[in-house]
PDB file of C-alpha atoms in Angstrom:
ATOM      1  CA  MET A 405      55.146  57.987  63.825  1.00  0.00           C
ATOM      2  CA  ARG A 406      58.495  59.165  65.139  1.00  0.00           C
ATOM      3  CA  VAL A 407      58.765  62.515  66.915  1.00  0.00           C
ATOM      4  CA  ALA A 408      61.997  64.264  67.879  1.00  0.00           C
ATOM      5  CA  VAL A 409      61.879  66.802  70.708  1.00  0.00           C
ATOM      6  CA  LEU A 410      64.367  69.558  71.460  1.00  0.00           C
ATOM      7  CA  GLY A 411      63.772  71.191  74.828  1.00  0.00           C
ATOM      8  CA  ALA A 412      62.169  68.158  76.496  1.00  0.00           C
ATOM      9  CA  SER A 413      63.684  68.651  79.937  1.00  0.00           C
ATOM     10  CA  ARG A 414      61.578  71.604  81.063  1.00  0.00           C
ATOM     11  CA  ASN A 415      57.911  72.555  81.338  1.00  0.00           C
ATOM     12  CA  THR A 416      56.442  72.722  77.815  1.00  0.00           C
ATOM     13  CA  GLY A 417      58.636  70.042  76.233  1.00  0.00           C
ATOM     14  CA  LYS A 418      58.267  67.757  79.244  1.00  0.00           C
ATOM     15  CA  ALA A 419      54.463  68.032  79.098  1.00  0.00           C
ATOM     16  CA  PHE A 420      54.491  67.162  75.399  1.00  0.00           C
ATOM     17  CA  VAL A 421      56.736  64.120  75.926  1.00  0.00           C
ATOM     18  CA  GLU A 422      54.558  62.814  78.764  1.00  0.00           C
ATOM     19  CA  GLN A 423      51.432  63.076  76.617  1.00  0.00           C
ATOM     20  CA  ALA A 424      53.149  61.473  73.621  1.00  0.00           C
ATOM     21  CA  ILE A 425      54.292  58.530  75.758  1.00  0.00           C
ATOM     22  CA  GLU A 426      50.683  57.966  76.864  1.00  0.00           C
ATOM     23  CA  LYS A 427      49.686  57.743  73.183  1.00  0.00           C
ATOM     24  CA  ASP A 428      52.528  55.293  72.390  1.00  0.00           C
ATOM     25  CA  ILE A 429      54.271  57.749  70.052  1.00  0.00           C
ATOM     26  CA  GLN A 430      57.907  56.934  69.380  1.00  0.00           C
ATOM     27  CA  ILE A 431      59.938  59.762  70.966  1.00  0.00           C
ATOM     28  CA  THR A 432      63.574  60.792  70.589  1.00  0.00           C
ATOM     29  CA  ILE A 433      64.904  63.642  72.703  1.00  0.00           C
ATOM     30  CA  LEU A 434      68.156  65.580  72.815  1.00  0.00           C
ATOM     31  CA  ALA A 435      69.566  66.131  76.314  1.00  0.00           C
ATOM     32  CA  ARG A 436      72.796  67.666  77.566  1.00  0.00           C
ATOM     33  CA  SER A 437      72.466  65.844  80.872  1.00  0.00           C
ATOM     34  CA  PRO A 438      70.403  62.666  80.442  1.00  0.00           C
ATOM     35  CA  ASP A 439      70.883  61.847  84.138  1.00  0.00           C
ATOM     36  CA  LYS A 440      68.971  65.034  85.061  1.00  0.00           C
ATOM     37  CA  LEU A 441      65.917  64.409  82.891  1.00  0.00           C
ATOM     38  CA  PRO A 442      62.626  64.904  84.783  1.00  0.00           C
ATOM     39  CA  PHE A 443      61.066  61.618  83.723  1.00  0.00           C
ATOM     40  CA  THR A 444      60.375  58.422  85.643  1.00  0.00           C
ATOM     41  CA  GLU A 445      62.303  55.246  84.888  1.00  0.00           C
ATOM     42  CA  GLU A 446      59.197  53.839  83.239  1.00  0.00           C
ATOM     43  CA  GLN A 447      58.883  56.916  80.999  1.00  0.00           C
ATOM     44  CA  LEU A 448      62.603  56.830  80.150  1.00  0.00           C
ATOM     45  CA  SER A 449      62.249  53.223  79.032  1.00  0.00           C
ATOM     46  CA  LYS A 450      59.926  54.493  76.270  1.00  0.00           C
ATOM     47  CA  ILE A 451      62.167  57.381  75.124  1.00  0.00           C
ATOM     48  CA  GLN A 452      65.275  57.299  72.977  1.00  0.00           C
ATOM     49  CA  VAL A 453      67.678  59.794  74.553  1.00  0.00           C
ATOM     50  CA  ILE A 454      70.456  61.349  72.474  1.00  0.00           C
ATOM     51  CA  LYS A 455      73.183  62.861  74.655  1.00  0.00           C
ATOM     52  CA  GLY A 456      74.169  66.159  73.114  1.00  0.00           C
ATOM     53  CA  ASP A 457      73.501  69.858  72.854  1.00  0.00           C
ATOM     54  CA  ALA A 458      71.215  71.944  70.633  1.00  0.00           C
ATOM     55  CA  LEU A 459      74.162  74.326  70.242  1.00  0.00           C
ATOM     56  CA  VAL A 460      75.978  71.588  68.280  1.00  0.00           C
ATOM     57  CA  LYS A 461      74.549  71.106  64.787  1.00  0.00           C
ATOM     58  CA  GLU A 462      75.668  67.463  64.539  1.00  0.00           C
ATOM     59  CA  ASP A 463      73.793  66.610  67.759  1.00  0.00           C
ATOM     60  CA  VAL A 464      70.636  68.212  66.386  1.00  0.00           C
ATOM     61  CA  ALA A 465      71.053  66.243  63.131  1.00  0.00           C
ATOM     62  CA  ARG A 466      71.436  62.940  65.028  1.00  0.00           C
ATOM     63  CA  THR A 467      68.320  63.673  67.050  1.00  0.00           C
ATOM     64  CA  ILE A 468      65.992  64.489  64.156  1.00  0.00           C
ATOM     65  CA  GLU A 469      67.272  61.801  61.781  1.00  0.00           C
ATOM     66  CA  GLY A 470      64.289  59.763  60.624  1.00  0.00           C
ATOM     67  CA  ALA A 471      61.735  61.898  62.464  1.00  0.00           C
ATOM     68  CA  ASP A 472      58.350  62.623  60.941  1.00  0.00           C
ATOM     69  CA  ILE A 473      57.781  65.589  63.235  1.00  0.00           C
ATOM     70  CA  VAL A 474      60.169  67.782  65.217  1.00  0.00           C
ATOM     71  CA  ILE A 475      58.891  69.615  68.282  1.00  0.00           C
ATOM     72  CA  CYS A 476      61.069  72.525  69.374  1.00  0.00           C
ATOM     73  CA  SER A 477      60.538  74.056  72.796  1.00  0.00           C
ATOM     74  CA  LEU A 478      64.053  75.355  73.364  1.00  0.00           C
ATOM     75  CA  GLY A 479      64.537  78.224  75.761  1.00  0.00           C
ATOM     76  CA  ALA A 480      66.696  79.703  78.465  1.00  0.00           C
ATOM     77  CA  LYS A 481      65.433  79.463  82.021  1.00  0.00           C
ATOM     78  CA  ILE A 482      63.650  82.658  83.088  1.00  0.00           C
ATOM     79  CA  GLU A 483      63.487  83.268  86.842  1.00  0.00           C
ATOM     80  CA  GLY A 484      61.914  86.557  87.852  1.00  0.00           C
ATOM     81  CA  LEU A 485      63.729  89.258  85.929  1.00  0.00           C
ATOM     82  CA  SER A 486      66.834  87.220  85.206  1.00  0.00           C
ATOM     83  CA  ILE A 487      67.633  84.635  82.579  1.00  0.00           C
ATOM     84  CA  SER A 488      69.926  81.732  83.368  1.00  0.00           C
ATOM     85  CA  GLY A 489      71.212  78.827  81.359  1.00  0.00           C
ATOM     86  CA  ASP A 490      72.241  79.183  77.753  1.00  0.00           C
ATOM     87  CA  ILE A 491      71.130  82.584  76.603  1.00  0.00           C
ATOM     88  CA  GLY A 492      70.783  82.302  72.844  1.00  0.00           C
ATOM     89  CA  VAL A 493      70.024  78.577  72.855  1.00  0.00           C
ATOM     90  CA  GLU A 494      66.776  79.353  71.025  1.00  0.00           C
ATOM     91  CA  GLU A 495      68.469  81.282  68.251  1.00  0.00           C
ATOM     92  CA  THR A 496      71.403  78.917  67.728  1.00  0.00           C
ATOM     93  CA  GLY A 497      69.461  75.700  68.281  1.00  0.00           C
ATOM     94  CA  ILE A 498      66.668  76.722  65.930  1.00  0.00           C
ATOM     95  CA  LYS A 499      69.192  77.857  63.323  1.00  0.00           C
ATOM     96  CA  HIS A 500      70.836  74.409  63.459  1.00  0.00           C
ATOM     97  CA  LEU A 501      67.442  72.738  63.343  1.00  0.00           C
ATOM     98  CA  ILE A 502      66.260  74.621  60.250  1.00  0.00           C
ATOM     99  CA  GLU A 503      69.587  74.109  58.451  1.00  0.00           C
ATOM    100  CA  THR A 504      69.501  70.377  59.234  1.00  0.00           C
ATOM    101  CA  ILE A 505      65.931  70.013  57.973  1.00  0.00           C
ATOM    102  CA  LYS A 506      66.836  71.850  54.752  1.00  0.00           C
ATOM    103  CA  GLU A 507      69.875  69.599  54.252  1.00  0.00           C
ATOM    104  CA  ALA A 508      67.936  66.390  54.953  1.00  0.00           C
ATOM    105  CA  LYS A 509      68.280  63.797  52.226  1.00  0.00           C
ATOM    106  CA  ALA A 510      65.005  62.103  53.153  1.00  0.00           C
ATOM    107  CA  PRO A 511      62.235  62.179  50.542  1.00  0.00           C
ATOM    108  CA  THR A 512      60.188  64.318  52.889  1.00  0.00           C
ATOM    109  CA  ALA A 513      61.541  66.688  55.486  1.00  0.00           C
ATOM    110  CA  PRO A 514      60.032  66.424  58.953  1.00  0.00           C
ATOM    111  CA  ARG A 515      57.365  68.908  59.932  1.00  0.00           C
ATOM    112  CA  LEU A 516      58.581  71.452  62.460  1.00  0.00           C
ATOM    113  CA  ILE A 517      56.366  72.597  65.327  1.00  0.00           C
ATOM    114  CA  MET A 518      57.556  75.402  67.584  1.00  0.00           C
ATOM    115  CA  VAL A 519      56.036  75.673  71.043  1.00  0.00           C
ATOM    116  CA  SER A 520      56.696  78.199  73.779  1.00  0.00           C
ATOM    117  CA  SER A 521      55.386  79.105  77.189  1.00  0.00           C
ATOM    118  CA  THR A 522      56.231  82.766  76.611  1.00  0.00           C
ATOM    119  CA  GLY A 523      53.628  84.924  78.307  1.00  0.00           C
ATOM    120  CA  VAL A 524      52.396  82.228  80.678  1.00  0.00           C
ATOM    121  CA  ASN A 525      51.958  83.366  84.284  1.00  0.00           C
ATOM    122  CA  GLY A 526      52.282  87.029  83.322  1.00  0.00           C
ATOM    123  CA  ASN A 527      55.861  86.714  82.049  1.00  0.00           C
ATOM    124  CA  TYR A 528      55.868  88.716  78.839  1.00  0.00           C
ATOM    125  CA  ASP A 529      59.611  88.850  78.190  1.00  0.00           C
ATOM    126  CA  VAL A 530      59.751  87.539  74.638  1.00  0.00           C
ATOM    127  CA  PRO A 531      62.911  85.602  73.676  1.00  0.00           C
ATOM    128  CA  TYR A 532      64.781  87.168  70.782  1.00  0.00           C
ATOM    129  CA  VAL A 533      63.994  84.397  68.300  1.00  0.00           C
ATOM    130  CA  PHE A 534      60.214  84.844  68.793  1.00  0.00           C
ATOM    131  CA  ARG A 535      60.105  88.669  68.594  1.00  0.00           C
ATOM    132  CA  PRO A 536      59.199  88.779  64.865  1.00  0.00           C
ATOM    133  CA  PHE A 537      56.019  86.830  65.666  1.00  0.00           C
ATOM    134  CA  TYR A 538      54.918  89.458  68.185  1.00  0.00           C
ATOM    135  CA  SER A 539      55.532  92.613  66.128  1.00  0.00           C
TER     136      SER A 539
END
């Protein structure tokens, strides 16, 4: 089984990747800054890292090519009442992801799993892309 992960460098995505490595699942991740990934050298030796950005559709397509499952845990960094990083990365990255899956020429499109830590630790600011799920 091959799993592609978008949003692997922080909290939720990182936890998923670590667990998948323990189960010998083949993992491919998309990373803007591979040198800043929060994984050990041993873990990195078991991960295929694609240097790129979820804001670039071609990078998303390269990452999910041949994947059976795509895990998406994209999100801007929320610190207190402020948001840093790429605001809108969820919306744009997920848009690219869905378009790429729809355009896939593979006999079966990969399954898409969305994960979020929204609401954890009392932080109930819901990112724009997830608001329809909470209404």
